[in-house]
XYZ file of C-alpha atoms in Angstrom:
364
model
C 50.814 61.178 5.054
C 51.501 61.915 1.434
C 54.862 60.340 1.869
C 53.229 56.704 3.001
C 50.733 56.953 0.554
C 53.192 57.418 -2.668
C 55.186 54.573 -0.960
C 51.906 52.360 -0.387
C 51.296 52.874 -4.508
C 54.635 52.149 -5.597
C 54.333 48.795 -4.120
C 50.990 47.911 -5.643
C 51.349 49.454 -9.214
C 54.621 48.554 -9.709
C 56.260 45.777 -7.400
C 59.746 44.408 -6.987
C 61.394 43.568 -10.804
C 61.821 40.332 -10.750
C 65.877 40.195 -12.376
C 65.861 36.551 -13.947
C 63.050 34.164 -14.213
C 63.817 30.415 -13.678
C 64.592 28.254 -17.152
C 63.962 25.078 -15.791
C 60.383 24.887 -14.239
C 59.208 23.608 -10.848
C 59.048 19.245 -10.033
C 56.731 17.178 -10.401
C 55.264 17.283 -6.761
C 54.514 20.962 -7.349
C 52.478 20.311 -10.095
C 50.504 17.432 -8.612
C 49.954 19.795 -5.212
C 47.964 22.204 -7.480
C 46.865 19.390 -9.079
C 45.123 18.536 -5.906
C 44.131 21.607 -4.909
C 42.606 22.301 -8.335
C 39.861 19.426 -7.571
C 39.670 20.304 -3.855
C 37.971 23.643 -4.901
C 35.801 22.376 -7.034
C 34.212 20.235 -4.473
C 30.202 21.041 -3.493
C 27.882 21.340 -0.319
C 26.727 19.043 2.292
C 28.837 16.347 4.469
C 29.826 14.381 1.898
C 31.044 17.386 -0.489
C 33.437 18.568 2.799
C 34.815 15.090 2.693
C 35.396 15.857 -0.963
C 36.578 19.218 -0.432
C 39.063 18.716 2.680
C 40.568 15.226 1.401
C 41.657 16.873 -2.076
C 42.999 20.065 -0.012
C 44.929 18.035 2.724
C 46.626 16.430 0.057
C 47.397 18.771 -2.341
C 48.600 20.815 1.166
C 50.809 17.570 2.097
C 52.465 17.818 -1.507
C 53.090 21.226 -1.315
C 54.544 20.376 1.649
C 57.234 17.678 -0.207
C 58.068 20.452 -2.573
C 58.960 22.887 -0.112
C 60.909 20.465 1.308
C 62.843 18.485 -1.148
C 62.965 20.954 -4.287
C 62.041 24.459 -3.099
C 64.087 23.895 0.249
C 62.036 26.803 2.118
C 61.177 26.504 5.736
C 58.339 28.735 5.435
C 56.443 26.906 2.604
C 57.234 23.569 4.907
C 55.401 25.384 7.661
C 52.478 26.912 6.362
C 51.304 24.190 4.297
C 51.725 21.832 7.221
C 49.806 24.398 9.222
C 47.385 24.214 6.096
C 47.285 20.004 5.592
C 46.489 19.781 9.313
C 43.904 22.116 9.471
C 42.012 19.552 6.396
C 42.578 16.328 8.419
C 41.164 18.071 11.798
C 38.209 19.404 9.381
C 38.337 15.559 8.076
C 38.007 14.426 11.871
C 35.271 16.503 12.586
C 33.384 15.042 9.721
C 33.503 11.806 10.910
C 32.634 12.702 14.500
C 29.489 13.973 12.966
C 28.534 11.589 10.493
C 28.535 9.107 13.697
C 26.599 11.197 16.054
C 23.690 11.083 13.404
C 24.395 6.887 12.361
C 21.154 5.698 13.956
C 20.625 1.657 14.621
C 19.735 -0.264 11.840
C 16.225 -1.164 12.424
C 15.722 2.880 12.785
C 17.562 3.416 9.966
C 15.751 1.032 7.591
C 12.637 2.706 8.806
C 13.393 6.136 7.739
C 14.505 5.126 4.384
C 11.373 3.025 4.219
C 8.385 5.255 5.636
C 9.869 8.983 6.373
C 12.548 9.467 3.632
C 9.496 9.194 0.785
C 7.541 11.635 2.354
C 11.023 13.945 2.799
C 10.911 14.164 6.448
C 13.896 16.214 7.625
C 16.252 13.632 9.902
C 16.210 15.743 12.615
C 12.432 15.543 13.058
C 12.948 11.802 12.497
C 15.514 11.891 15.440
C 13.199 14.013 17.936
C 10.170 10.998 16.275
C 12.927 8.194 17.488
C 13.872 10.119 20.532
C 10.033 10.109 22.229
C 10.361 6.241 21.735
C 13.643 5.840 23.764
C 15.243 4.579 20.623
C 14.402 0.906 22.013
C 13.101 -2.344 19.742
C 10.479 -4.675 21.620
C 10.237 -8.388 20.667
C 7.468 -10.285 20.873
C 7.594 -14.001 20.790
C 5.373 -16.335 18.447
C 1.787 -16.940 19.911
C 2.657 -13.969 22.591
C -0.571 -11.274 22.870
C -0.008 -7.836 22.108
C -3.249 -6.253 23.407
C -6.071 -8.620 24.566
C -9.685 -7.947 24.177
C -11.155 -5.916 26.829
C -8.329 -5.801 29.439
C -5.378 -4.053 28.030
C -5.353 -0.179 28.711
C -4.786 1.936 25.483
C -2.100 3.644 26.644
C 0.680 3.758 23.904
C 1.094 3.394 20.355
C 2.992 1.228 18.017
C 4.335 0.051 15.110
C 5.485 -3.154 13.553
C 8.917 -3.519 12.590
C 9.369 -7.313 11.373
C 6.718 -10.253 11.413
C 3.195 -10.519 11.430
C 0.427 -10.010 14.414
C -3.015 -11.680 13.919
C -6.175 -9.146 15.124
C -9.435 -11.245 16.358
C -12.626 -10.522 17.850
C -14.442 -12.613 19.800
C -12.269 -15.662 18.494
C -12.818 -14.241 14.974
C -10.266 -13.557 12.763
C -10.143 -9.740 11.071
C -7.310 -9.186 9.708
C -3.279 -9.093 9.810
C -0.595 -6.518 10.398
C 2.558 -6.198 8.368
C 5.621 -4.575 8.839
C 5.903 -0.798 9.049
C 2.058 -0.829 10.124
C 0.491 0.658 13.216
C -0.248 -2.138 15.417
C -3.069 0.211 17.493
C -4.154 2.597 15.131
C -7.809 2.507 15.112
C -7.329 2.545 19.341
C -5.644 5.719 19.260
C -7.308 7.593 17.037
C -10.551 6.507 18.487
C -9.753 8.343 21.933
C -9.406 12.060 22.484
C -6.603 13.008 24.724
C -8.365 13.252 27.905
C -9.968 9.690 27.543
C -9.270 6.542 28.617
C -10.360 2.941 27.194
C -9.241 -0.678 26.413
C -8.702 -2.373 23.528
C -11.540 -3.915 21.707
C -9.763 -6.777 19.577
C -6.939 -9.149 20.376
C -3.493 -8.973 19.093
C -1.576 -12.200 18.768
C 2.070 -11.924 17.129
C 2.078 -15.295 14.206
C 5.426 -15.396 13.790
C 8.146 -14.237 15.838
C 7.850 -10.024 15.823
C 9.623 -6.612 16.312
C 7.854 -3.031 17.114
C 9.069 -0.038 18.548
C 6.215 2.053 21.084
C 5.504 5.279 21.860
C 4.136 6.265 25.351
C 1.062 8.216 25.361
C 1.712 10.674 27.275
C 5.013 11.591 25.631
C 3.706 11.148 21.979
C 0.670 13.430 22.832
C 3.428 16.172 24.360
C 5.602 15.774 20.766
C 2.306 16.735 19.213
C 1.092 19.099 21.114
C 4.976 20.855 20.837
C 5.536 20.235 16.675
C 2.885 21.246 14.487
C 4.742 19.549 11.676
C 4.944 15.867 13.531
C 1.714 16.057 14.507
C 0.796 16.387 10.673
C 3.104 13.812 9.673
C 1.218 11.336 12.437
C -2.393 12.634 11.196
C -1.287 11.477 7.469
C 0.645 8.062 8.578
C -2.053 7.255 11.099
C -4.920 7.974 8.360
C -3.457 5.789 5.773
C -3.057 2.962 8.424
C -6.432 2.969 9.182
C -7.861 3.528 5.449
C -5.450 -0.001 4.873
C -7.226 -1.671 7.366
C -10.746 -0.653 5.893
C -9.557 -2.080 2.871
C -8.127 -4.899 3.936
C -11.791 -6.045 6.013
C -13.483 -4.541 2.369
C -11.255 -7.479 0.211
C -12.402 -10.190 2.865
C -15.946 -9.612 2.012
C -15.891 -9.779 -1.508
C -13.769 -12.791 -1.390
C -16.649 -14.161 0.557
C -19.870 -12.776 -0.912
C -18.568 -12.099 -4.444
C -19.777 -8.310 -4.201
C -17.563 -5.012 -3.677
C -19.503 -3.173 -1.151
C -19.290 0.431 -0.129
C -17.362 0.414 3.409
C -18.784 3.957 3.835
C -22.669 3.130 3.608
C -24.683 2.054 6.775
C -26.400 -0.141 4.994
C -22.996 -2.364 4.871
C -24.448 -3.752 8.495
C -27.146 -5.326 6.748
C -24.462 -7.203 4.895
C -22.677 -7.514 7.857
C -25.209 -8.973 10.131
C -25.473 -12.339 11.191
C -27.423 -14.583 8.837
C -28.169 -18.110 7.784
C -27.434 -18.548 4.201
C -28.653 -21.889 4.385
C -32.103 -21.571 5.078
C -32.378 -21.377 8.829
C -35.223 -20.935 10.897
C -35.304 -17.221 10.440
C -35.206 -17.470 6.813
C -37.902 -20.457 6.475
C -40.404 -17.944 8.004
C -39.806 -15.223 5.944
C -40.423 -17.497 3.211
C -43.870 -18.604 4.944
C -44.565 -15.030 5.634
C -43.968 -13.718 1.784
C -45.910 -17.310 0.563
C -49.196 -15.861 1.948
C -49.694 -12.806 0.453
C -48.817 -14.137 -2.608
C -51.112 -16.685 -2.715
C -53.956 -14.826 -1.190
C -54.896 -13.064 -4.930
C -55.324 -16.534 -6.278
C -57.924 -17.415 -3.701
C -59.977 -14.623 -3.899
C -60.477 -14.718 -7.676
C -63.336 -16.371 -8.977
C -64.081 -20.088 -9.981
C -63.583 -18.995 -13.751
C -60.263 -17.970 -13.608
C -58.595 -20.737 -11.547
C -59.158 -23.118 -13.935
C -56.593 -20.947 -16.182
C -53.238 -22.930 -17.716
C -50.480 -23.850 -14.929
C -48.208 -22.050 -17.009
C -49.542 -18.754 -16.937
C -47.728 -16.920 -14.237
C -49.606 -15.512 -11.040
C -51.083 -11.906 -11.078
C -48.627 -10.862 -8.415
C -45.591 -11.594 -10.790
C -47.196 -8.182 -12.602
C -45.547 -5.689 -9.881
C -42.168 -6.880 -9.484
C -39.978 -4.238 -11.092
C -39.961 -2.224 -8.227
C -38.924 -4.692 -5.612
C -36.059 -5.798 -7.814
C -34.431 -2.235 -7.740
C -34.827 -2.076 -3.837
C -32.909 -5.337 -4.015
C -29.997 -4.189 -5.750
C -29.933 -1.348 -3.858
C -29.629 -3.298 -0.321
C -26.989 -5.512 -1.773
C -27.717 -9.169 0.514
C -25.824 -12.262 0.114
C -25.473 -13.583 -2.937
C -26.420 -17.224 -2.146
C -29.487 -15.931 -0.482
C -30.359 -14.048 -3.805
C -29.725 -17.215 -5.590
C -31.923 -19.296 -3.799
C -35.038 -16.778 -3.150
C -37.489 -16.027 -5.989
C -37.370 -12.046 -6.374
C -40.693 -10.965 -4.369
C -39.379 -13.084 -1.307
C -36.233 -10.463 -1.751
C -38.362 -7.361 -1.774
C -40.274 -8.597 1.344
C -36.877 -9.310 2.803
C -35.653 -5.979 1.925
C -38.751 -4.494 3.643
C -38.105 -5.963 6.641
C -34.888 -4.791 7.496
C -35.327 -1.419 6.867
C -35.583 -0.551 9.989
C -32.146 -2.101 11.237
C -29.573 -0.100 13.070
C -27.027 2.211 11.857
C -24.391 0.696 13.858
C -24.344 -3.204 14.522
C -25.322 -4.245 17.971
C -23.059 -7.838 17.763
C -20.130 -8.391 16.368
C -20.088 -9.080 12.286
C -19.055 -12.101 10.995
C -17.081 -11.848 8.475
């Protein structure tokens, strides 16, 4: 035992003497093979720093492999840095084998680097996101209905890929979708899993469109399986929706001139149908407000209605307090225009009892 290890210590502490080192040094091919190699090490993580990594080795390997062969003349440096160089190009191979399996089509493709990659979604929760949808792009052709109003079963989800779709009610127009919107996100947020319904507006593609569609049932699984998609949904579905708002919030103050709240209730007041032109309904408010006002001016005595015309009426004394209730229910600003402010208070008044929720469709 003592014998091996003396032997076993002569070898590492003091080696073969070399007898004469070489004067002239090694080619030029030896150089550029460590060359080569040099960079290969230096190389970093991830696919793309393997492709860096393994192309710099397999060459350095395949010039190592020239200088064995034409200047150091040595079969066993031939061999092992074939051995070596083939080893990087299989490495090279599986690379690319890879890098395909996870190429996804284009239109999915554009789509992660346009909604997911911002929000840093991981691509293989984008692939299991793409996999629920069967990886297949619907069309829909211009004038061609999406959903129609009260018939069409709410049983899927989607989202626009190219074009526009048109969303009515009743014949009225709402609103638009864009591309790499929700098409149906107010439907399916508005049913609980269990529940069934039908669409409540009508979708009508503009312009010729693209959408990819999730099945209910499978979407609901995917949530119900990944906590973190069905976070990711919550957030994409919320802002969808909160767009829409927005969207129906810009109509009406292109129309009325005023930024309402969309949160109030009182935005149904607003909301409601009206004649801004002095209907009916409006002509007997007017009579309404016209003989209380007048009634003061009757009852006082002889003596005070000969007093100038251009004094103004007692009841003009009181009107403070109607004004702020005015502001505060926001009408329509023609109507406000063309009413003097009491005939706003009475107005007011009246419609304080209205509805939370509207009973017939707004116009907007």
């Amino acid at each position: 035992m003592s014998a091996n290890s003396s032997t076993v210590g002569q070898l590492l502490w003091r080696g073969p003497v070399c007898i004469s080192w070489k004067q002239d040094p090694e080619g030029a091919l030896y150089h550029l093979a460590n060359c080569f190699l040099l960079l290969g090490f230096m190389g970093g993580s991830g696919v793309y720093g393997c492709f860096y990594l393994f192309g710099f080795l397999g060459t350095g390997y395949l010039c190592c492999v020239l200088w064995g062969w034409l200047d150091a003349c040595g079969l066993d440096i031939v061999l092992w840095n074939i051995l070596l160089a083939v080893a990087c190009l299989l490495q090279l191979a599986h690379l690319v084998y890879r890098l395909r399996m996870n190429t996804l089509p284009e239109e999915f493709d554009l789509l992660y680097k346009t909604l997911c990659l911002p929000l840093q979604v991981p691509l293989q929760t984008y692939k299991e996101i793409v996999h629920c949808c069967q990886e297949q792009v619907l069309t829909l052709a211009t004038d061609q209905t999406y959903a129609v109003e009260g018939e069409t079963p709410i049983n899927r989800l989607s989202l626009l890929l190219s074009g526009r779709v048109r969303v009515s009610q009743d014949g009225q127009f709402l609103h638009y979708v864009f591309p790499y919107q929700f098409m149906d996100s107010p439907e399916w947020e508005s049913l609980r899993p269990s529940e069934e319904g039908v669409f409540q507006v009508t979708l009508t593609a503009e312009t010729e469109c693209s959408y990819i569609s999730w099945p209910r049932k499978s979407l609901l699984l995917l949530l119900t399986k990944e906590r973190y998609i069905s976070r990711l949904f919550s957030a994409l579905l919320g802002y969808d929706i909160s767009e829409k708002l927005y969207t129906l919030n810009d109509k009406l103050f292109a129309k009325f001139g005023l930024r309402f709240d969309i949160r109030l209730p009182s935005l149904y007041h607003v909301l409601g149908p009206s004649t801004p032109d002095g209907g009916p309904e409006s002509e007997k408010d007017d009579e309404e407000v016209c003989e209380p006002s007048l009634s003061p001016v009757q009852a006082t005595p002889t003596s005070v209605q000969h007093v100038s015309p251009c004094s103004p009426p007692p009841a003009a004394t009181n009107l403070p307090a109607p004004l702020s209730r005015a502001r505060m229910s926001r009408p329509d600003s023609g109507i406000l225009a063309s009413r003097s402010p009491l005939q706003i208070s009475s107005q007011v008044k009246s419609r304080s009892q209205a509805p939370l929720a509207p009973i017939h469709t707004p116009e907007l």
